[in-house]
PDB file of C-alpha atoms in Angstrom:
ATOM      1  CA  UNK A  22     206.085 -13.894  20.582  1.00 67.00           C
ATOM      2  CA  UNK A  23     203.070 -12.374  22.053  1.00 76.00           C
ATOM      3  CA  UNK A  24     202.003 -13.244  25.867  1.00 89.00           C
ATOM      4  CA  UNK A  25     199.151 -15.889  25.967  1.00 93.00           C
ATOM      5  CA  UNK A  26     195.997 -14.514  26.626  1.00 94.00           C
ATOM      6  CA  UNK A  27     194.207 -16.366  29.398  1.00 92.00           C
ATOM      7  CA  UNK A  28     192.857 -13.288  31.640  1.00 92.00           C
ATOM      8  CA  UNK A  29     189.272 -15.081  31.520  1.00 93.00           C
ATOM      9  CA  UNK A  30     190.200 -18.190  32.752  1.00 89.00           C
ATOM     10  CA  UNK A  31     190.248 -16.397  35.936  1.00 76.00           C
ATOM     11  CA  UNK A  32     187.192 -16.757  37.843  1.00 70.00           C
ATOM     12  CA  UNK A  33     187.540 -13.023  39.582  1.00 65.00           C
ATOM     13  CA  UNK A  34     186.917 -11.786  35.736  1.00 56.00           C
ATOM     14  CA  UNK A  35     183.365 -12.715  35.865  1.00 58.00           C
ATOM     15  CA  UNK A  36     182.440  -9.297  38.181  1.00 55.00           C
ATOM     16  CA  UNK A  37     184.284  -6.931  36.226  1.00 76.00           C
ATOM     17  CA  UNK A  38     183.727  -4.806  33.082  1.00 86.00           C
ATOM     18  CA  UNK A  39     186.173  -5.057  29.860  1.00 92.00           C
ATOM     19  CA  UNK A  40     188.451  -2.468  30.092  1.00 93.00           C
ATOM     20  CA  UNK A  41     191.618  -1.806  28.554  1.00 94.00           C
ATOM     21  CA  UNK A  42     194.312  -1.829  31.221  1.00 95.00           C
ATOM     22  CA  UNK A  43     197.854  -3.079  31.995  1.00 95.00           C
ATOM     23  CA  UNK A  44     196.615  -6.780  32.069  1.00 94.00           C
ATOM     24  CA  UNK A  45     194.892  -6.564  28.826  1.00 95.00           C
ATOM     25  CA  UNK A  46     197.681  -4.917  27.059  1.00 96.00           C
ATOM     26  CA  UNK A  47     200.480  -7.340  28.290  1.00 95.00           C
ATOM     27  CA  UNK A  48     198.110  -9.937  26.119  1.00 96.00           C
ATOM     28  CA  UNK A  49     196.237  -8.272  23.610  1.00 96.00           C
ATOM     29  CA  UNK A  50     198.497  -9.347  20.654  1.00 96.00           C
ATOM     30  CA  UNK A  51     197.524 -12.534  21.096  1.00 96.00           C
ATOM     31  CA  UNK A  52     193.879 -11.534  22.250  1.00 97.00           C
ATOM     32  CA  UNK A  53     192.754  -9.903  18.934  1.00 97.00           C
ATOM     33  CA  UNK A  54     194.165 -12.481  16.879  1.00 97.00           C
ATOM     34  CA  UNK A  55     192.747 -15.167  18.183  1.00 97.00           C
ATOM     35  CA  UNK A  56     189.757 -13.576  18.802  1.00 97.00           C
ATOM     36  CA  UNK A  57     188.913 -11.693  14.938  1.00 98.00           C
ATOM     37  CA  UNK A  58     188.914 -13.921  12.367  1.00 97.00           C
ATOM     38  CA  UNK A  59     191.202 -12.905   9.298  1.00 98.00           C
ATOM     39  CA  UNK A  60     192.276 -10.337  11.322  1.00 97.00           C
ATOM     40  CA  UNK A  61     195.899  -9.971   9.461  1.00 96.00           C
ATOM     41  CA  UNK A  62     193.810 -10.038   6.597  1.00 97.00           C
ATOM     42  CA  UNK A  63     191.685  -7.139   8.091  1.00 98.00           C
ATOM     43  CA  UNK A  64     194.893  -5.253   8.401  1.00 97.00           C
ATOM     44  CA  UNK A  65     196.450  -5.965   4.855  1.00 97.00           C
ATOM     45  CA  UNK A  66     193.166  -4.586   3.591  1.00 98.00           C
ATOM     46  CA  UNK A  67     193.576  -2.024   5.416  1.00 98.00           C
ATOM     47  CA  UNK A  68     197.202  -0.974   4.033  1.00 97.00           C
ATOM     48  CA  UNK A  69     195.808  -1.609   0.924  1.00 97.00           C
ATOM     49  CA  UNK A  70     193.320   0.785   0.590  1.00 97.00           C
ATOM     50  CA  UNK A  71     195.831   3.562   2.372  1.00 97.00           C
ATOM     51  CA  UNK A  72     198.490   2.650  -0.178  1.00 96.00           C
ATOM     52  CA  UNK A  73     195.699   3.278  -2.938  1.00 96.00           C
ATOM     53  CA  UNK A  74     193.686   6.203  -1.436  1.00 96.00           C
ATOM     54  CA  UNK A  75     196.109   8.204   0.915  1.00 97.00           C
ATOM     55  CA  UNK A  76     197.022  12.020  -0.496  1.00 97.00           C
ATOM     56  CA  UNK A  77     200.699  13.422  -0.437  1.00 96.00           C
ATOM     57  CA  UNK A  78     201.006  15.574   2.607  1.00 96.00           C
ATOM     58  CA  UNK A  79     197.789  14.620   4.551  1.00 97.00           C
ATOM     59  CA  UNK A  80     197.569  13.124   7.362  1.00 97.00           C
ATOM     60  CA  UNK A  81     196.505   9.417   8.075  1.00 98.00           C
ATOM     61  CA  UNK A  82     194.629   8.588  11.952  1.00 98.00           C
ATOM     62  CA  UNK A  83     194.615   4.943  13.553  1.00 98.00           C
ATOM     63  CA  UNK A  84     191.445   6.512  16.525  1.00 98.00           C
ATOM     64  CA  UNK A  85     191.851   3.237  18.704  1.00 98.00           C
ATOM     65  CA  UNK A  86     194.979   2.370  18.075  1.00 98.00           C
ATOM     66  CA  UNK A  87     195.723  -0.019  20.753  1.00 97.00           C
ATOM     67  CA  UNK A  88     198.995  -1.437  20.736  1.00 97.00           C
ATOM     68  CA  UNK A  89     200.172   0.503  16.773  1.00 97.00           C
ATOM     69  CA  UNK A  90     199.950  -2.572  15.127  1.00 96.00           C
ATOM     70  CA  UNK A  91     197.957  -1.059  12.000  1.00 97.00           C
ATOM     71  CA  UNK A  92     200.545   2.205  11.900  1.00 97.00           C
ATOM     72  CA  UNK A  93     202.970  -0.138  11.868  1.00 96.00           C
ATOM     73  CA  UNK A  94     202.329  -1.700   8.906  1.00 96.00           C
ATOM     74  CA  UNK A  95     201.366   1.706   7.375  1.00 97.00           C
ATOM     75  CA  UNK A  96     204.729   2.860   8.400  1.00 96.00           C
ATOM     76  CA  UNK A  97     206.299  -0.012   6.372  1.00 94.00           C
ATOM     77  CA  UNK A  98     204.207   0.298   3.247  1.00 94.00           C
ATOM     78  CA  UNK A  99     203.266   4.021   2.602  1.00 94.00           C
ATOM     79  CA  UNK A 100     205.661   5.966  -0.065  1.00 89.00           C
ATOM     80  CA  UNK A 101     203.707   8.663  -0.548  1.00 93.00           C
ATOM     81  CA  UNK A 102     205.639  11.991   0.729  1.00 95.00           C
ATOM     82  CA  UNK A 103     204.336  14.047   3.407  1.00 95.00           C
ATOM     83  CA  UNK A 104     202.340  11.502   5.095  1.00 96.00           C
ATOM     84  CA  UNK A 105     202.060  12.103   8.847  1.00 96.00           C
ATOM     85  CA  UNK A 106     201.012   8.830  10.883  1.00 98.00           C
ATOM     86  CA  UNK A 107     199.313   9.904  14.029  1.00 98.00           C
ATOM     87  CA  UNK A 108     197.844   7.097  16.398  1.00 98.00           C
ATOM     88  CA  UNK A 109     195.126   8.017  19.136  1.00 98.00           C
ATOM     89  CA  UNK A 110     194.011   6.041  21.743  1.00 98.00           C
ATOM     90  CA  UNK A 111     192.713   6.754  25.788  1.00 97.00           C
ATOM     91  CA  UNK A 112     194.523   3.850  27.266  1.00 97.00           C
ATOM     92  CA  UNK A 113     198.027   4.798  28.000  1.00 97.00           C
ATOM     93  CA  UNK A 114     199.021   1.273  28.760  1.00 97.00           C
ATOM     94  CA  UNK A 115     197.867   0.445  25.065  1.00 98.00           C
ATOM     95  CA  UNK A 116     200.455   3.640  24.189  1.00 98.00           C
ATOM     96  CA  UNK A 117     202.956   2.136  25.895  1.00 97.00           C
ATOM     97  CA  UNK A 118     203.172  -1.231  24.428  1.00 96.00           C
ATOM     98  CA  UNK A 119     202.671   1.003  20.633  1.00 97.00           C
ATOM     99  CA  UNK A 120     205.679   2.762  21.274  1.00 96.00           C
ATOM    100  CA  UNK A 121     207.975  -0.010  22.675  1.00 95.00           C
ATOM    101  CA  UNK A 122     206.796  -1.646  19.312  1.00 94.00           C
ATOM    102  CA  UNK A 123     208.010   1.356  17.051  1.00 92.00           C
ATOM    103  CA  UNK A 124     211.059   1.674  19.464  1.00 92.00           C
ATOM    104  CA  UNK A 125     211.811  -1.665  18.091  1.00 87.00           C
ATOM    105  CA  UNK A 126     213.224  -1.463  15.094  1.00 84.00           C
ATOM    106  CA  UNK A 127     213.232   1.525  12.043  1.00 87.00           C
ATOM    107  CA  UNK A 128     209.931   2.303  10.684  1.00 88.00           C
ATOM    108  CA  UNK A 129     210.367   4.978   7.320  1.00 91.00           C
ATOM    109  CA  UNK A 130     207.296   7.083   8.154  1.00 92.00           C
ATOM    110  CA  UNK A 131     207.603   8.447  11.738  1.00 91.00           C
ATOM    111  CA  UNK A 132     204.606   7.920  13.813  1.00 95.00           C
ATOM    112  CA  UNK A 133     202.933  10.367  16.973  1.00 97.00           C
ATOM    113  CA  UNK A 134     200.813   9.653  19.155  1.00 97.00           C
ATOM    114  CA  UNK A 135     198.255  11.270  21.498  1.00 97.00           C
ATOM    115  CA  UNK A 136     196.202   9.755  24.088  1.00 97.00           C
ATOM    116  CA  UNK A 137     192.596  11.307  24.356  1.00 98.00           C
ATOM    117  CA  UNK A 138     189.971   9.534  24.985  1.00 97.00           C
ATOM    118  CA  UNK A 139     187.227   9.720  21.179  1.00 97.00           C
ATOM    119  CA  UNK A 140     184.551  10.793  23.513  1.00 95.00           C
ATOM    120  CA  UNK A 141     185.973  14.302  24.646  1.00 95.00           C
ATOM    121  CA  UNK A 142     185.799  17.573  23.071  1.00 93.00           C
ATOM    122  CA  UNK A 143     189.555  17.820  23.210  1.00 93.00           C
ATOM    123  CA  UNK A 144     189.862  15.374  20.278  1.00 96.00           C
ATOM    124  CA  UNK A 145     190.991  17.678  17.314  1.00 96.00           C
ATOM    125  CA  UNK A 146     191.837  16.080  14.153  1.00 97.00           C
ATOM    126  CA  UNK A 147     194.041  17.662  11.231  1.00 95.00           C
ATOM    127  CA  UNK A 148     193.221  17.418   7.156  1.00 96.00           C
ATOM    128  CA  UNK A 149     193.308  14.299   6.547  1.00 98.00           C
ATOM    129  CA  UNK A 150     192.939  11.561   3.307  1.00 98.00           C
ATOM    130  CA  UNK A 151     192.491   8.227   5.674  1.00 98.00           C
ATOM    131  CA  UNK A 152     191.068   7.753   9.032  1.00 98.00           C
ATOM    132  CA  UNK A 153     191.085   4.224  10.349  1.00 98.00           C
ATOM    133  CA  UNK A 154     188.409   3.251  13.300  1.00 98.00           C
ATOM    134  CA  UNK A 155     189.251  -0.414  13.664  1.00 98.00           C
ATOM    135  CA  UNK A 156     187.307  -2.340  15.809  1.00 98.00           C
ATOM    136  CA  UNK A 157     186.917   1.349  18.097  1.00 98.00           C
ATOM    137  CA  UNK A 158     183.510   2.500  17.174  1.00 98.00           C
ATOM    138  CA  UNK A 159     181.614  -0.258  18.845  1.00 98.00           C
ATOM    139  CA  UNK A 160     183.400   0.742  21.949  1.00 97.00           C
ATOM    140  CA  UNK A 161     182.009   4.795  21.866  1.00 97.00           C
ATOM    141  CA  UNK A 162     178.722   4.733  23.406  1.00 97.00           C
ATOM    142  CA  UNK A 163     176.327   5.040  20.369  1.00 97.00           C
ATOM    143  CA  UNK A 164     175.080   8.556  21.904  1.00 97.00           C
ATOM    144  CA  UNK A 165     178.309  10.204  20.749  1.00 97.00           C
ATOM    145  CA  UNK A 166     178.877   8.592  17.611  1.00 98.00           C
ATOM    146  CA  UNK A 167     176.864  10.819  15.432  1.00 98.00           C
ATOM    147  CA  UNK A 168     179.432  13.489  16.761  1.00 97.00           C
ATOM    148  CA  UNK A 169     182.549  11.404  16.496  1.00 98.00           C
ATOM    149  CA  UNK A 170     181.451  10.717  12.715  1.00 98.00           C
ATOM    150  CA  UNK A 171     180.694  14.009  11.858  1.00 98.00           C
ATOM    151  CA  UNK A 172     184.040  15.250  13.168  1.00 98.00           C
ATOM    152  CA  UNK A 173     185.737  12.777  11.004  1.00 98.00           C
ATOM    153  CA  UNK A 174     184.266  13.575   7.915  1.00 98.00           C
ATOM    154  CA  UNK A 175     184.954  17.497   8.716  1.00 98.00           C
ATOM    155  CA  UNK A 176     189.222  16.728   9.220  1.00 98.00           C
ATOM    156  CA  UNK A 177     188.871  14.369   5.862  1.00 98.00           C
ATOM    157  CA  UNK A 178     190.128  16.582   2.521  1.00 97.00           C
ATOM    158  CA  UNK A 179     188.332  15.636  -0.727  1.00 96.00           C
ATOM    159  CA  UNK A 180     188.478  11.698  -1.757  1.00 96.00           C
ATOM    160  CA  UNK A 181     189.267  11.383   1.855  1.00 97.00           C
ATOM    161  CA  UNK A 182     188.245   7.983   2.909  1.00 98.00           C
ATOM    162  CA  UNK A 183     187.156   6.543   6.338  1.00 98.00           C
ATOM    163  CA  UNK A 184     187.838   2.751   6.941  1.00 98.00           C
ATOM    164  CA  UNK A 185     185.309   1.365   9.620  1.00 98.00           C
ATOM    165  CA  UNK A 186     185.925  -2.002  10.756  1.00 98.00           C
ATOM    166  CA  UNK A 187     183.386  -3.462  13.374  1.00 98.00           C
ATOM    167  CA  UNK A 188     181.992  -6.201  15.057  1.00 98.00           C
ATOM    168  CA  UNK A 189     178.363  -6.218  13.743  1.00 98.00           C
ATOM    169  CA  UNK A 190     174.561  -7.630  15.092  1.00 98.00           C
ATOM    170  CA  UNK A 191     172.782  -9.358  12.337  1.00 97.00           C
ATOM    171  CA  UNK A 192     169.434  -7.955  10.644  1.00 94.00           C
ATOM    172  CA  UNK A 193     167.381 -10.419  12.309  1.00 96.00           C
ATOM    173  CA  UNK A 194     167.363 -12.258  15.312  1.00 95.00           C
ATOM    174  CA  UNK A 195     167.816 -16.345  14.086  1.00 96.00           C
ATOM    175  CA  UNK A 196     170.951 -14.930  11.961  1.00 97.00           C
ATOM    176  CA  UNK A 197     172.181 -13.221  14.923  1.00 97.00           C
ATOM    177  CA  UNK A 198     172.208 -16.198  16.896  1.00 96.00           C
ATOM    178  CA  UNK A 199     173.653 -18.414  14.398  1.00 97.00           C
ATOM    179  CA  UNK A 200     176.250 -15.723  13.826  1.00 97.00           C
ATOM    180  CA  UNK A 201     177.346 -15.817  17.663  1.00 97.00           C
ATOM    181  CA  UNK A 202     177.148 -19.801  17.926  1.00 97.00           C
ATOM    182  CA  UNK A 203     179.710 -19.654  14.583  1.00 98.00           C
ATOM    183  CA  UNK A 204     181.731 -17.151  16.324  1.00 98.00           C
ATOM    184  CA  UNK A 205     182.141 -18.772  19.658  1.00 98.00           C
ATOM    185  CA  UNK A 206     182.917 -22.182  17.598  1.00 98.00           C
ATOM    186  CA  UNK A 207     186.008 -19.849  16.114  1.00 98.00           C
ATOM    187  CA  UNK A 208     186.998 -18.973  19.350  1.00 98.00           C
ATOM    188  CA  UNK A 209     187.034 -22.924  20.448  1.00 98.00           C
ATOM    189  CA  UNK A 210     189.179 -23.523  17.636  1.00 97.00           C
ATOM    190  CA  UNK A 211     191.477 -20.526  18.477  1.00 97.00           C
ATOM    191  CA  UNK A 212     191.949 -22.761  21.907  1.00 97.00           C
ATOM    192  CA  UNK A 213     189.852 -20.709  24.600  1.00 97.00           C
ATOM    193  CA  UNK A 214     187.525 -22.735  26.714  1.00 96.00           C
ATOM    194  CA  UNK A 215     183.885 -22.561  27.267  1.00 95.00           C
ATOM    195  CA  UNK A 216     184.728 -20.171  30.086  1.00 94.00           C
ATOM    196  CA  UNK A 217     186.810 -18.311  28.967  1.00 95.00           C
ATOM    197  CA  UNK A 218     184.693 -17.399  26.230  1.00 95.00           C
ATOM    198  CA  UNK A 219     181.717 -17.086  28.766  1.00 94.00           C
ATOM    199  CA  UNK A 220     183.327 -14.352  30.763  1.00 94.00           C
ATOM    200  CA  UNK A 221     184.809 -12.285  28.543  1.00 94.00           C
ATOM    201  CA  UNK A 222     181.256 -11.902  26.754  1.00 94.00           C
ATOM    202  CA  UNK A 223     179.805 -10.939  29.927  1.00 93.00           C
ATOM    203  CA  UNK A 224     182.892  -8.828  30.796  1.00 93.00           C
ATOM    204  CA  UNK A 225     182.060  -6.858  27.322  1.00 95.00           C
ATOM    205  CA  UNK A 226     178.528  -6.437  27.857  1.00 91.00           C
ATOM    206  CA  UNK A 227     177.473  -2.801  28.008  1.00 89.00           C
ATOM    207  CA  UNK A 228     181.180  -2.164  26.971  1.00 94.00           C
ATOM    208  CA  UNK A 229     180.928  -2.599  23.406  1.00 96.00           C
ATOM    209  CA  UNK A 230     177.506  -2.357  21.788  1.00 97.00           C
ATOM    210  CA  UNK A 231     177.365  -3.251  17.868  1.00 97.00           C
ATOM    211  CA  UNK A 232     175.189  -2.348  15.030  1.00 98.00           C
ATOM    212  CA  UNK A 233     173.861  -3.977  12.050  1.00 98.00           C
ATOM    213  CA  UNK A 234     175.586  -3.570   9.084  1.00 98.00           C
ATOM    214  CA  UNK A 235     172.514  -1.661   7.780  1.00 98.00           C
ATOM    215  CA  UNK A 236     172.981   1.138  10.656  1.00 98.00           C
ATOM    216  CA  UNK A 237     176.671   1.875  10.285  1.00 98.00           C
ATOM    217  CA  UNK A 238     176.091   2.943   6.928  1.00 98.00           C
ATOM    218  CA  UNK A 239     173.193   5.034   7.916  1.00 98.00           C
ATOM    219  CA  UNK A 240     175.678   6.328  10.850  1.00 98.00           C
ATOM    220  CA  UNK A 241     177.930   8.073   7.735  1.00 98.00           C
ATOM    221  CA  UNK A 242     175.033   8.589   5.379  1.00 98.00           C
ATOM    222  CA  UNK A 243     173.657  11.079   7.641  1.00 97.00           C
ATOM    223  CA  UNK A 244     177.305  12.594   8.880  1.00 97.00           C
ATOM    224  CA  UNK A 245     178.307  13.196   5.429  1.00 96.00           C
ATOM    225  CA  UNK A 246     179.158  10.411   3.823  1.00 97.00           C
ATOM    226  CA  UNK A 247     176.938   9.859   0.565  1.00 89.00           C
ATOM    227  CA  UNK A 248     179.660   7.235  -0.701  1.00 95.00           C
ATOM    228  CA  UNK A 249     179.750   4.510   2.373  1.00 97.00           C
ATOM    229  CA  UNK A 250     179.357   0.792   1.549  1.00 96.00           C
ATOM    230  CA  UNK A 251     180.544  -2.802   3.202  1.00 97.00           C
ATOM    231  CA  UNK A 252     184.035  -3.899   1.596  1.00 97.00           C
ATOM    232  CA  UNK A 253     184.099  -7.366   4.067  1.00 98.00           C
ATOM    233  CA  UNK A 254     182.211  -9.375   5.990  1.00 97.00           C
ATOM    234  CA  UNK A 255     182.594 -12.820   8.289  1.00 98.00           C
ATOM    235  CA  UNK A 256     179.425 -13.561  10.115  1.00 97.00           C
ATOM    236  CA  UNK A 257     179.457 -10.851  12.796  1.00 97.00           C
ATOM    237  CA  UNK A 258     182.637  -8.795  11.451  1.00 98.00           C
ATOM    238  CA  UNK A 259     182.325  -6.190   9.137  1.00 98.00           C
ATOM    239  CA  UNK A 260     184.828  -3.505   7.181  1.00 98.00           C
ATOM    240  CA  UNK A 261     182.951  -0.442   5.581  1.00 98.00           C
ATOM    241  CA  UNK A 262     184.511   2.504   3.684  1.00 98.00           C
ATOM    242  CA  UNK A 263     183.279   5.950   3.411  1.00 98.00           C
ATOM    243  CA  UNK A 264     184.106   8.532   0.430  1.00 97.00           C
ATOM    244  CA  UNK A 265     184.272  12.575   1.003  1.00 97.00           C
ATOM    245  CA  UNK A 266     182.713  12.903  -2.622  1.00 92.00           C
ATOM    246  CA  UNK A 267     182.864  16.528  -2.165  1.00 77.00           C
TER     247      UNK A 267
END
């Protein structure tokens, strides 16, 4: 059973920025599911679309892999041999709590992982036929992500796919508003309080900047990606695929 996430409650939280330390690891099981809706949904998608589109002897990346709950999963389902499972994140308390949750029990595909931050140069990525940016993207400041993008689609091999999952703005501004008072009303039913969900919007401000649906598929129409098109959406969530055609 996860630990209960109530780092907001705290009123010290209001005067600092997100970030993804020892304290938000401890919790953030029970922080992204109760904060993204269908989010085991989100991830069965995503093992779907591995099981259907990953290549023999390729490699698959989870960039943002927090605490491996995604390569778990993959680990579990994938059958294909030669698959290499390689999860990359910069926080190396989220690494920690990934690899005490392989440690746990057998997985059938072996899993590595690195911990390099998606902003630095040092990030090199192998031939690969699935890379998985799960709620990640919207935390690379939008500067870089033109050259975060591009790198991916240069690792991917032929009918290579990228699955993007994001929090998302709205094309105009009344929707975007309606979309936030829907998704704080899912939070209330999750069981966080009004300040809770005050302070950790204000803790995330400048930390993770969204885009509208319509610009993340620009984002890998002009890196490459002439195939790239939503798959899911709830109100300010989105999941996106994009195709190596070539």
């Amino acid at each position: 059973m996860p630990a209960k996430d109530h780092l907001f409650l705290d009123p010290a939280s209001r005067s600092k920025d997100f970030e993804f330390n020892d304290s938000v690891a401890t919790v953030f099981d029970d922080m992204v599911m109760r904060s993204v809706p269908f989010y085991q949904e989100i991830q069965h998608m995503i093992c779907e679309l591995s099981i259907r589109f990953s290549q023999e002897n390729s490699a698959i990346y989870d960039l943002g892999c927090s605490t491996g709950t995604t390569l778990a999963q993959l680990s579990q389902s994938l059958q294909k041999p030669g698959i290499s499972l390689i999860g990359i994140d910069n926080s190396p308390a989220m690494l920690r709590k990934a690899e005490e949750r392989l440690s746990q029990r057998h997985y059938p595909v072996p899993v590595a992982f690195q911990c390099i931050d998606l902003h630095s140069p040092d990030l090199v990525l192998e031939k690969s036929s699935i890379i998985i940016l799960n709620l990640s993207l919207q935390f690379i400041r939008p500067l870089y992500r033109d050259t975060l993008i591009t790198k991916i689609y240069d690792a991917l091999l032929p009918q290579g796919y990228l699955i993007l999952i994001e929090k998302v703005l709205a094309e105009t501004p009344e929707l975007n508003r309606l979309q936030i008072d829907l998704y704080h009303e899912f939070k209330r039913r999750e069981g966080y309080s009004e300040i809770e969900i005050s302070q950790k919007r204000e803790a995330l401000e400048n930390i993770l900047i969204p885009y509208k649906p319509s610009e993340n598929i620009e984002l890998m129409n002009r890196n490459g990606f002439s195939s790239a098109e939503l798959f899911f959406r709830w109100y300010n969530f989105a999941g996106f695929i994009g195709i190596k055609t070539e």
